[in-house]
Amino acid sequence: MLGQDWCRHLEREHLEVAVAHQRKVIISVDTDEPEAVSGIAARLGAIGLEVDDILETLSTITGTCDEAAVSSLQAVPGVVGVETQRTYQLPPPDEPQ
């Protein structure tokens, strides 16, 4: 019989793997009408983007999606660019270089 600690460990490990495959993205859209950005955001949401923010005046949408869905976001009409957030991890200060 597995203990509760082991089950919690497996749940946490599964969550970390799921989060590791998620990417924060910034999407640039091309539209003459700022109100149309919301419609594009809805189409992006339908294919897997979890929309965090819609910046209509900047024609920009931010959100999170599965790593595999990043390329399909580019195919949505009105989308002109998809950038993934880059993260960097510095080594601990006491670790030799």
PDB file of N, CA and C in Angstrom:
ATOM      1  N   MET A   1       0.842  -1.178   0.000  1.00  0.00           N
ATOM      2  CA  MET A   1       0.000   0.000   0.000  1.00  0.00           C
ATOM      3  C   MET A   1       0.891   1.246   0.000  1.00  0.00           C
ATOM      4  N   LEU A   2       0.602   2.146  -0.899  1.00  0.00           N
ATOM      5  CA  LEU A   2       1.387   3.373  -0.997  1.00  0.00           C
ATOM      6  C   LEU A   2       0.946   4.373   0.066  1.00  0.00           C
ATOM      7  N   GLY A   3       1.926   5.036   0.642  1.00  0.00           N
ATOM      8  CA  GLY A   3       1.616   6.044   1.641  1.00  0.00           C
ATOM      9  C   GLY A   3       1.165   7.343   1.006  1.00  0.00           C
ATOM     10  N   GLN A   4       0.563   8.195   1.814  1.00  0.00           N
ATOM     11  CA  GLN A   4       0.082   9.483   1.314  1.00  0.00           C
ATOM     12  C   GLN A   4       1.225  10.358   0.822  1.00  0.00           C
ATOM     13  N   ASP A   5       2.383  10.275   1.493  1.00  0.00           N
ATOM     14  CA  ASP A   5       3.532  11.074   1.054  1.00  0.00           C
ATOM     15  C   ASP A   5       3.943  10.695  -0.359  1.00  0.00           C
ATOM     16  N   TRP A   6       3.953   9.404  -0.654  1.00  0.00           N
ATOM     17  CA  TRP A   6       4.338   8.936  -1.987  1.00  0.00           C
ATOM     18  C   TRP A   6       3.331   9.435  -3.027  1.00  0.00           C
ATOM     19  N   CYS A   7       2.047   9.369  -2.702  1.00  0.00           N
ATOM     20  CA  CYS A   7       1.016   9.843  -3.631  1.00  0.00           C
ATOM     21  C   CYS A   7       1.160  11.342  -3.882  1.00  0.00           C
ATOM     22  N   ARG A   8       1.432  12.112  -2.825  1.00  0.00           N
ATOM     23  CA  ARG A   8       1.631  13.550  -3.003  1.00  0.00           C
ATOM     24  C   ARG A   8       2.841  13.824  -3.882  1.00  0.00           C
ATOM     25  N   HIS A   9       3.897  13.022  -3.688  1.00  0.00           N
ATOM     26  CA  HIS A   9       5.101  13.173  -4.513  1.00  0.00           C
ATOM     27  C   HIS A   9       4.766  12.943  -5.985  1.00  0.00           C
ATOM     28  N   LEU A  10       4.013  11.886  -6.286  1.00  0.00           N
ATOM     29  CA  LEU A  10       3.648  11.596  -7.675  1.00  0.00           C
ATOM     30  C   LEU A  10       2.780  12.701  -8.263  1.00  0.00           C
ATOM     31  N   GLU A  11       1.834  13.221  -7.487  1.00  0.00           N
ATOM     32  CA  GLU A  11       0.989  14.312  -7.970  1.00  0.00           C
ATOM     33  C   GLU A  11       1.824  15.548  -8.280  1.00  0.00           C
ATOM     34  N   ARG A  12       2.746  15.883  -7.390  1.00  0.00           N
ATOM     35  CA  ARG A  12       3.604  17.051  -7.585  1.00  0.00           C
ATOM     36  C   ARG A  12       4.495  16.855  -8.809  1.00  0.00           C
ATOM     37  N   GLU A  13       5.046  15.645  -8.969  1.00  0.00           N
ATOM     38  CA  GLU A  13       5.905  15.351 -10.120  1.00  0.00           C
ATOM     39  C   GLU A  13       5.118  15.463 -11.419  1.00  0.00           C
ATOM     40  N   HIS A  14       3.881  14.944 -11.429  1.00  0.00           N
ATOM     41  CA  HIS A  14       3.036  15.029 -12.622  1.00  0.00           C
ATOM     42  C   HIS A  14       2.724  16.483 -12.950  1.00  0.00           C
ATOM     43  N   LEU A  15       2.430  17.285 -11.954  1.00  0.00           N
ATOM     44  CA  LEU A  15       2.136  18.700 -12.163  1.00  0.00           C
ATOM     45  C   LEU A  15       3.353  19.425 -12.724  1.00  0.00           C
ATOM     46  N   GLU A  16       4.548  19.127 -12.206  1.00  0.00           N
ATOM     47  CA  GLU A  16       5.766  19.772 -12.697  1.00  0.00           C
ATOM     48  C   GLU A  16       6.011  19.427 -14.157  1.00  0.00           C
ATOM     49  N   VAL A  17       5.761  18.184 -14.553  1.00  0.00           N
ATOM     50  CA  VAL A  17       5.935  17.784 -15.951  1.00  0.00           C
ATOM     51  C   VAL A  17       4.929  18.511 -16.827  1.00  0.00           C
ATOM     52  N   ALA A  18       3.677  18.601 -16.382  1.00  0.00           N
ATOM     53  CA  ALA A  18       2.651  19.291 -17.166  1.00  0.00           C
ATOM     54  C   ALA A  18       3.000  20.758 -17.333  1.00  0.00           C
ATOM     55  N   VAL A  19       3.472  21.400 -16.270  1.00  0.00           N
ATOM     56  CA  VAL A  19       3.834  22.810 -16.340  1.00  0.00           C
ATOM     57  C   VAL A  19       5.054  23.007 -17.229  1.00  0.00           C
ATOM     58  N   ALA A  20       5.967  22.057 -17.236  1.00  0.00           N
ATOM     59  CA  ALA A  20       7.179  22.172 -18.045  1.00  0.00           C
ATOM     60  C   ALA A  20       6.860  22.235 -19.530  1.00  0.00           C
ATOM     61  N   HIS A  21       5.741  21.662 -19.952  1.00  0.00           N
ATOM     62  CA  HIS A  21       5.374  21.667 -21.364  1.00  0.00           C
ATOM     63  C   HIS A  21       4.509  22.868 -21.740  1.00  0.00           C
ATOM     64  N   GLN A  22       4.201  23.717 -20.784  1.00  0.00           N
ATOM     65  CA  GLN A  22       3.431  24.926 -21.044  1.00  0.00           C
ATOM     66  C   GLN A  22       4.385  26.069 -21.375  1.00  0.00           C
ATOM     67  N   ARG A  23       3.980  26.919 -22.296  1.00  0.00           N
ATOM     68  CA  ARG A  23       4.799  28.064 -22.688  1.00  0.00           C
ATOM     69  C   ARG A  23       3.978  29.338 -22.576  1.00  0.00           C
ATOM     70  N   LYS A  24       4.566  30.363 -21.982  1.00  0.00           N
ATOM     71  CA  LYS A  24       3.963  31.696 -21.990  1.00  0.00           C
ATOM     72  C   LYS A  24       4.291  32.306 -23.344  1.00  0.00           C
ATOM     73  N   VAL A  25       3.296  32.917 -23.974  1.00  0.00           N
ATOM     74  CA  VAL A  25       3.494  33.490 -25.300  1.00  0.00           C
ATOM     75  C   VAL A  25       2.972  34.921 -25.357  1.00  0.00           C
ATOM     76  N   ILE A  26       3.579  35.680 -26.261  1.00  0.00           N
ATOM     77  CA  ILE A  26       3.124  37.026 -26.599  1.00  0.00           C
ATOM     78  C   ILE A  26       2.796  36.983 -28.082  1.00  0.00           C
ATOM     79  N   ILE A  27       1.577  37.329 -28.422  1.00  0.00           N
ATOM     80  CA  ILE A  27       1.098  37.223 -29.800  1.00  0.00           C
ATOM     81  C   ILE A  27       0.796  38.613 -30.337  1.00  0.00           C
ATOM     82  N   SER A  28       1.403  38.933 -31.474  1.00  0.00           N
ATOM     83  CA  SER A  28       1.145  40.202 -32.157  1.00  0.00           C
ATOM     84  C   SER A  28       0.115  39.951 -33.245  1.00  0.00           C
ATOM     85  N   VAL A  29      -0.869  40.837 -33.335  1.00  0.00           N
ATOM     86  CA  VAL A  29      -1.905  40.688 -34.356  1.00  0.00           C
ATOM     87  C   VAL A  29      -1.951  41.929 -35.234  1.00  0.00           C
ATOM     88  N   ASP A  30      -2.445  41.748 -36.444  1.00  0.00           N
ATOM     89  CA  ASP A  30      -2.557  42.843 -37.404  1.00  0.00           C
ATOM     90  C   ASP A  30      -4.032  43.109 -37.661  1.00  0.00           C
ATOM     91  N   THR A  31      -4.497  44.250 -37.208  1.00  0.00           N
ATOM     92  CA  THR A  31      -5.884  44.628 -37.432  1.00  0.00           C
ATOM     93  C   THR A  31      -5.990  46.148 -37.420  1.00  0.00           C
ATOM     94  N   ASP A  32      -6.898  46.666 -38.213  1.00  0.00           N
ATOM     95  CA  ASP A  32      -7.122  48.106 -38.240  1.00  0.00           C
ATOM     96  C   ASP A  32      -8.050  48.549 -37.112  1.00  0.00           C
ATOM     97  N   GLU A  33      -8.793  47.605 -36.561  1.00  0.00           N
ATOM     98  CA  GLU A  33      -9.755  47.922 -35.516  1.00  0.00           C
ATOM     99  C   GLU A  33      -9.337  47.244 -34.211  1.00  0.00           C
ATOM    100  N   PRO A  34      -8.998  48.022 -33.183  1.00  0.00           N
ATOM    101  CA  PRO A  34      -8.586  47.426 -31.910  1.00  0.00           C
ATOM    102  C   PRO A  34      -9.605  46.438 -31.338  1.00  0.00           C
ATOM    103  N   GLU A  35     -10.901  46.660 -31.613  1.00  0.00           N
ATOM    104  CA  GLU A  35     -11.937  45.766 -31.096  1.00  0.00           C
ATOM    105  C   GLU A  35     -11.824  44.365 -31.685  1.00  0.00           C
ATOM    106  N   ALA A  36     -11.225  44.225 -32.863  1.00  0.00           N
ATOM    107  CA  ALA A  36     -11.091  42.923 -33.519  1.00  0.00           C
ATOM    108  C   ALA A  36     -10.098  42.017 -32.800  1.00  0.00           C
ATOM    109  N   VAL A  37      -9.254  42.577 -31.954  1.00  0.00           N
ATOM    110  CA  VAL A  37      -8.258  41.785 -31.222  1.00  0.00           C
ATOM    111  C   VAL A  37      -8.961  40.760 -30.330  1.00  0.00           C
ATOM    112  N   SER A  38     -10.092  41.114 -29.748  1.00  0.00           N
ATOM    113  CA  SER A  38     -10.842  40.184 -28.897  1.00  0.00           C
ATOM    114  C   SER A  38     -11.336  38.980 -29.686  1.00  0.00           C
ATOM    115  N   GLY A  39     -11.751  39.194 -30.917  1.00  0.00           N
ATOM    116  CA  GLY A  39     -12.191  38.091 -31.771  1.00  0.00           C
ATOM    117  C   GLY A  39     -11.055  37.137 -32.094  1.00  0.00           C
ATOM    118  N   ILE A  40      -9.883  37.696 -32.360  1.00  0.00           N
ATOM    119  CA  ILE A  40      -8.706  36.865 -32.624  1.00  0.00           C
ATOM    120  C   ILE A  40      -8.346  36.085 -31.360  1.00  0.00           C
ATOM    121  N   ALA A  41      -8.436  36.736 -30.200  1.00  0.00           N
ATOM    122  CA  ALA A  41      -8.153  36.056 -28.930  1.00  0.00           C
ATOM    123  C   ALA A  41      -9.111  34.887 -28.711  1.00  0.00           C
ATOM    124  N   ALA A  42     -10.366  35.057 -29.087  1.00  0.00           N
ATOM    125  CA  ALA A  42     -11.342  33.971 -28.951  1.00  0.00           C
ATOM    126  C   ALA A  42     -10.968  32.793 -29.842  1.00  0.00           C
ATOM    127  N   ARG A  43     -10.519  33.074 -31.074  1.00  0.00           N
ATOM    128  CA  ARG A  43     -10.099  31.985 -31.974  1.00  0.00           C
ATOM    129  C   ARG A  43      -8.863  31.281 -31.426  1.00  0.00           C
ATOM    130  N   LEU A  44      -7.932  32.050 -30.853  1.00  0.00           N
ATOM    131  CA  LEU A  44      -6.740  31.451 -30.251  1.00  0.00           C
ATOM    132  C   LEU A  44      -7.124  30.580 -29.054  1.00  0.00           C
ATOM    133  N   GLY A  45      -8.083  31.045 -28.274  1.00  0.00           N
ATOM    134  CA  GLY A  45      -8.558  30.264 -27.132  1.00  0.00           C
ATOM    135  C   GLY A  45      -9.193  28.952 -27.554  1.00  0.00           C
ATOM    136  N   ALA A  46      -9.851  28.963 -28.706  1.00  0.00           N
ATOM    137  CA  ALA A  46     -10.499  27.749 -29.204  1.00  0.00           C
ATOM    138  C   ALA A  46      -9.499  26.672 -29.608  1.00  0.00           C
ATOM    139  N   ILE A  47      -8.253  27.063 -29.894  1.00  0.00           N
ATOM    140  CA  ILE A  47      -7.258  26.054 -30.276  1.00  0.00           C
ATOM    141  C   ILE A  47      -6.235  25.795 -29.176  1.00  0.00           C
ATOM    142  N   GLY A  48      -6.527  26.271 -27.966  1.00  0.00           N
ATOM    143  CA  GLY A  48      -5.699  25.874 -26.839  1.00  0.00           C
ATOM    144  C   GLY A  48      -4.965  26.958 -26.083  1.00  0.00           C
ATOM    145  N   LEU A  49      -5.094  28.211 -26.485  1.00  0.00           N
ATOM    146  CA  LEU A  49      -4.430  29.282 -25.743  1.00  0.00           C
ATOM    147  C   LEU A  49      -5.262  29.651 -24.522  1.00  0.00           C
ATOM    148  N   GLU A  50      -4.639  29.678 -23.370  1.00  0.00           N
ATOM    149  CA  GLU A  50      -5.281  30.205 -22.171  1.00  0.00           C
ATOM    150  C   GLU A  50      -4.916  31.683 -22.127  1.00  0.00           C
ATOM    151  N   VAL A  51      -5.853  32.529 -22.515  1.00  0.00           N
ATOM    152  CA  VAL A  51      -5.596  33.961 -22.651  1.00  0.00           C
ATOM    153  C   VAL A  51      -5.429  34.593 -21.276  1.00  0.00           C
ATOM    154  N   ASP A  52      -4.297  35.272 -21.092  1.00  0.00           N
ATOM    155  CA  ASP A  52      -4.039  35.990 -19.844  1.00  0.00           C
ATOM    156  C   ASP A  52      -4.481  37.444 -19.949  1.00  0.00           C
ATOM    157  N   ASP A  53      -4.183  38.079 -21.091  1.00  0.00           N
ATOM    158  CA  ASP A  53      -4.493  39.497 -21.239  1.00  0.00           C
ATOM    159  C   ASP A  53      -4.683  39.835 -22.711  1.00  0.00           C
ATOM    160  N   ILE A  54      -5.584  40.751 -22.987  1.00  0.00           N
ATOM    161  CA  ILE A  54      -5.825  41.259 -24.337  1.00  0.00           C
ATOM    162  C   ILE A  54      -5.528  42.752 -24.304  1.00  0.00           C
ATOM    163  N   LEU A  55      -4.492  43.148 -25.016  1.00  0.00           N
ATOM    164  CA  LEU A  55      -4.078  44.553 -25.064  1.00  0.00           C
ATOM    165  C   LEU A  55      -4.505  45.115 -26.420  1.00  0.00           C
ATOM    166  N   GLU A  56      -5.760  45.552 -26.496  1.00  0.00           N
ATOM    167  CA  GLU A  56      -6.342  45.958 -27.775  1.00  0.00           C
ATOM    168  C   GLU A  56      -5.591  47.104 -28.429  1.00  0.00           C
ATOM    169  N   THR A  57      -5.225  48.125 -27.658  1.00  0.00           N
ATOM    170  CA  THR A  57      -4.554  49.285 -28.259  1.00  0.00           C
ATOM    171  C   THR A  57      -3.154  48.950 -28.757  1.00  0.00           C
ATOM    172  N   LEU A  58      -2.548  47.885 -28.218  1.00  0.00           N
ATOM    173  CA  LEU A  58      -1.218  47.456 -28.674  1.00  0.00           C
ATOM    174  C   LEU A  58      -1.297  46.309 -29.674  1.00  0.00           C
ATOM    175  N   SER A  59      -2.521  45.843 -29.970  1.00  0.00           N
ATOM    176  CA  SER A  59      -2.730  44.686 -30.852  1.00  0.00           C
ATOM    177  C   SER A  59      -1.894  43.495 -30.399  1.00  0.00           C
ATOM    178  N   THR A  60      -1.964  43.216 -29.102  1.00  0.00           N
ATOM    179  CA  THR A  60      -1.166  42.149 -28.502  1.00  0.00           C
ATOM    180  C   THR A  60      -2.030  41.313 -27.571  1.00  0.00           C
ATOM    181  N   ILE A  61      -1.770  40.008 -27.579  1.00  0.00           N
ATOM    182  CA  ILE A  61      -2.461  39.064 -26.706  1.00  0.00           C
ATOM    183  C   ILE A  61      -1.389  38.267 -25.974  1.00  0.00           C
ATOM    184  N   THR A  62      -1.554  38.091 -24.674  1.00  0.00           N
ATOM    185  CA  THR A  62      -0.620  37.259 -23.923  1.00  0.00           C
ATOM    186  C   THR A  62      -1.371  36.059 -23.366  1.00  0.00           C
ATOM    187  N   GLY A  63      -0.651  34.964 -23.192  1.00  0.00           N
ATOM    188  CA  GLY A  63      -1.290  33.773 -22.652  1.00  0.00           C
ATOM    189  C   GLY A  63      -0.326  32.628 -22.477  1.00  0.00           C
ATOM    190  N   THR A  64      -0.899  31.470 -22.198  1.00  0.00           N
ATOM    191  CA  THR A  64      -0.140  30.249 -21.966  1.00  0.00           C
ATOM    192  C   THR A  64      -0.759  29.144 -22.802  1.00  0.00           C
ATOM    193  N   CYS A  65       0.095  28.320 -23.395  1.00  0.00           N
ATOM    194  CA  CYS A  65      -0.409  27.194 -24.174  1.00  0.00           C
ATOM    195  C   CYS A  65       0.575  26.037 -24.099  1.00  0.00           C
ATOM    196  N   ASP A  66       0.114  24.888 -24.536  1.00  0.00           N
ATOM    197  CA  ASP A  66       0.969  23.722 -24.610  1.00  0.00           C
ATOM    198  C   ASP A  66       2.051  23.973 -25.651  1.00  0.00           C
ATOM    199  N   GLU A  67       3.237  23.489 -25.384  1.00  0.00           N
ATOM    200  CA  GLU A  67       4.370  23.696 -26.288  1.00  0.00           C
ATOM    201  C   GLU A  67       4.049  23.249 -27.718  1.00  0.00           C
ATOM    202  N   ALA A  68       3.297  22.170 -27.853  1.00  0.00           N
ATOM    203  CA  ALA A  68       2.960  21.640 -29.177  1.00  0.00           C
ATOM    204  C   ALA A  68       1.999  22.551 -29.941  1.00  0.00           C
ATOM    205  N   ALA A  69       1.269  23.417 -29.250  1.00  0.00           N
ATOM    206  CA  ALA A  69       0.278  24.280 -29.900  1.00  0.00           C
ATOM    207  C   ALA A  69       0.852  25.599 -30.394  1.00  0.00           C
ATOM    208  N   VAL A  70       2.093  25.903 -30.047  1.00  0.00           N
ATOM    209  CA  VAL A  70       2.673  27.204 -30.404  1.00  0.00           C
ATOM    210  C   VAL A  70       2.634  27.433 -31.910  1.00  0.00           C
ATOM    211  N   SER A  71       3.005  26.437 -32.697  1.00  0.00           N
ATOM    212  CA  SER A  71       3.037  26.628 -34.155  1.00  0.00           C
ATOM    213  C   SER A  71       1.640  26.809 -34.742  1.00  0.00           C
ATOM    214  N   SER A  72       0.619  26.185 -34.148  1.00  0.00           N
ATOM    215  CA  SER A  72      -0.736  26.341 -34.680  1.00  0.00           C
ATOM    216  C   SER A  72      -1.308  27.727 -34.386  1.00  0.00           C
ATOM    217  N   LEU A  73      -0.788  28.406 -33.367  1.00  0.00           N
ATOM    218  CA  LEU A  73      -1.246  29.770 -33.084  1.00  0.00           C
ATOM    219  C   LEU A  73      -0.892  30.701 -34.240  1.00  0.00           C
ATOM    220  N   GLN A  74       0.253  30.458 -34.847  1.00  0.00           N
ATOM    221  CA  GLN A  74       0.736  31.287 -35.955  1.00  0.00           C
ATOM    222  C   GLN A  74      -0.205  31.224 -37.162  1.00  0.00           C
ATOM    223  N   ALA A  75      -0.934  30.112 -37.304  1.00  0.00           N
ATOM    224  CA  ALA A  75      -1.802  29.914 -38.468  1.00  0.00           C
ATOM    225  C   ALA A  75      -3.151  30.620 -38.356  1.00  0.00           C
ATOM    226  N   VAL A  76      -3.462  31.186 -37.206  1.00  0.00           N
ATOM    227  CA  VAL A  76      -4.749  31.865 -37.021  1.00  0.00           C
ATOM    228  C   VAL A  76      -4.749  33.172 -37.811  1.00  0.00           C
ATOM    229  N   PRO A  77      -5.782  33.407 -38.628  1.00  0.00           N
ATOM    230  CA  PRO A  77      -5.846  34.649 -39.396  1.00  0.00           C
ATOM    231  C   PRO A  77      -5.762  35.879 -38.488  1.00  0.00           C
ATOM    232  N   GLY A  78      -4.897  36.817 -38.870  1.00  0.00           N
ATOM    233  CA  GLY A  78      -4.693  38.034 -38.098  1.00  0.00           C
ATOM    234  C   GLY A  78      -3.448  37.995 -37.233  1.00  0.00           C
ATOM    235  N   VAL A  79      -2.920  36.804 -36.968  1.00  0.00           N
ATOM    236  CA  VAL A  79      -1.711  36.674 -36.147  1.00  0.00           C
ATOM    237  C   VAL A  79      -0.494  36.913 -37.028  1.00  0.00           C
ATOM    238  N   VAL A  80       0.366  37.841 -36.611  1.00  0.00           N
ATOM    239  CA  VAL A  80       1.583  38.124 -37.384  1.00  0.00           C
ATOM    240  C   VAL A  80       2.848  37.660 -36.677  1.00  0.00           C
ATOM    241  N   GLY A  81       2.749  37.340 -35.396  1.00  0.00           N
ATOM    242  CA  GLY A  81       3.937  36.872 -34.684  1.00  0.00           C
ATOM    243  C   GLY A  81       3.593  36.223 -33.363  1.00  0.00           C
ATOM    244  N   VAL A  82       4.333  35.153 -33.048  1.00  0.00           N
ATOM    245  CA  VAL A  82       4.181  34.467 -31.765  1.00  0.00           C
ATOM    246  C   VAL A  82       5.570  34.331 -31.164  1.00  0.00           C
ATOM    247  N   GLU A  83       5.754  34.913 -29.998  1.00  0.00           N
ATOM    248  CA  GLU A  83       7.039  34.812 -29.293  1.00  0.00           C
ATOM    249  C   GLU A  83       6.830  34.031 -28.010  1.00  0.00           C
ATOM    250  N   THR A  84       7.732  33.085 -27.742  1.00  0.00           N
ATOM    251  CA  THR A  84       7.661  32.358 -26.478  1.00  0.00           C
ATOM    252  C   THR A  84       8.555  33.045 -25.461  1.00  0.00           C
ATOM    253  N   GLN A  85       8.102  33.021 -24.229  1.00  0.00           N
ATOM    254  CA  GLN A  85       8.877  33.623 -23.149  1.00  0.00           C
ATOM    255  C   GLN A  85      10.118  32.775 -22.906  1.00  0.00           C
ATOM    256  N   ARG A  86      11.223  33.435 -22.753  1.00  0.00           N
ATOM    257  CA  ARG A  86      12.466  32.732 -22.448  1.00  0.00           C
ATOM    258  C   ARG A  86      12.742  32.864 -20.958  1.00  0.00           C
ATOM    259  N   THR A  87      13.233  31.791 -20.374  1.00  0.00           N
ATOM    260  CA  THR A  87      13.604  31.832 -18.965  1.00  0.00           C
ATOM    261  C   THR A  87      15.056  31.410 -18.821  1.00  0.00           C
ATOM    262  N   TYR A  88      15.696  31.986 -17.869  1.00  0.00           N
ATOM    263  CA  TYR A  88      17.095  31.675 -17.597  1.00  0.00           C
ATOM    264  C   TYR A  88      17.233  31.344 -16.123  1.00  0.00           C
ATOM    265  N   GLN A  89      18.073  30.377 -15.834  1.00  0.00           N
ATOM    266  CA  GLN A  89      18.314  29.988 -14.454  1.00  0.00           C
ATOM    267  C   GLN A  89      19.796  30.118 -14.161  1.00  0.00           C
ATOM    268  N   LEU A  90      20.134  31.010 -13.262  1.00  0.00           N
ATOM    269  CA  LEU A  90      21.521  31.169 -12.847  1.00  0.00           C
ATOM    270  C   LEU A  90      21.857  30.113 -11.801  1.00  0.00           C
ATOM    271  N   PRO A  91      23.112  29.667 -11.776  1.00  0.00           N
ATOM    272  CA  PRO A  91      23.496  28.705 -10.744  1.00  0.00           C
ATOM    273  C   PRO A  91      23.510  29.393  -9.381  1.00  0.00           C
ATOM    274  N   PRO A  92      23.383  28.616  -8.316  1.00  0.00           N
ATOM    275  CA  PRO A  92      23.450  29.210  -6.977  1.00  0.00           C
ATOM    276  C   PRO A  92      24.775  29.939  -6.787  1.00  0.00           C
ATOM    277  N   PRO A  93      24.790  31.010  -5.985  1.00  0.00           N
ATOM    278  CA  PRO A  93      26.006  31.814  -5.832  1.00  0.00           C
ATOM    279  C   PRO A  93      27.190  31.035  -5.254  1.00  0.00           C
ATOM    280  N   ASP A  94      26.927  30.000  -4.479  1.00  0.00           N
ATOM    281  CA  ASP A  94      28.025  29.246  -3.878  1.00  0.00           C
ATOM    282  C   ASP A  94      28.534  28.105  -4.757  1.00  0.00           C
ATOM    283  N   GLU A  95      27.937  27.919  -5.931  1.00  0.00           N
ATOM    284  CA  GLU A  95      28.370  26.847  -6.834  1.00  0.00           C
ATOM    285  C   GLU A  95      29.564  27.319  -7.662  1.00  0.00           C
ATOM    286  N   PRO A  96      30.633  26.494  -7.743  1.00  0.00           N
ATOM    287  CA  PRO A  96      31.808  26.914  -8.532  1.00  0.00           C
ATOM    288  C   PRO A  96      31.457  27.054 -10.012  1.00  0.00           C
ATOM    289  N   GLN A  97      32.062  28.015 -10.648  1.00  0.00           N
ATOM    290  CA  GLN A  97      31.802  28.283 -12.069  1.00  0.00           C
ATOM    291  C   GLN A  97      32.711  27.482 -12.962  1.00  0.00           C
TER     292      GLN A  97
END
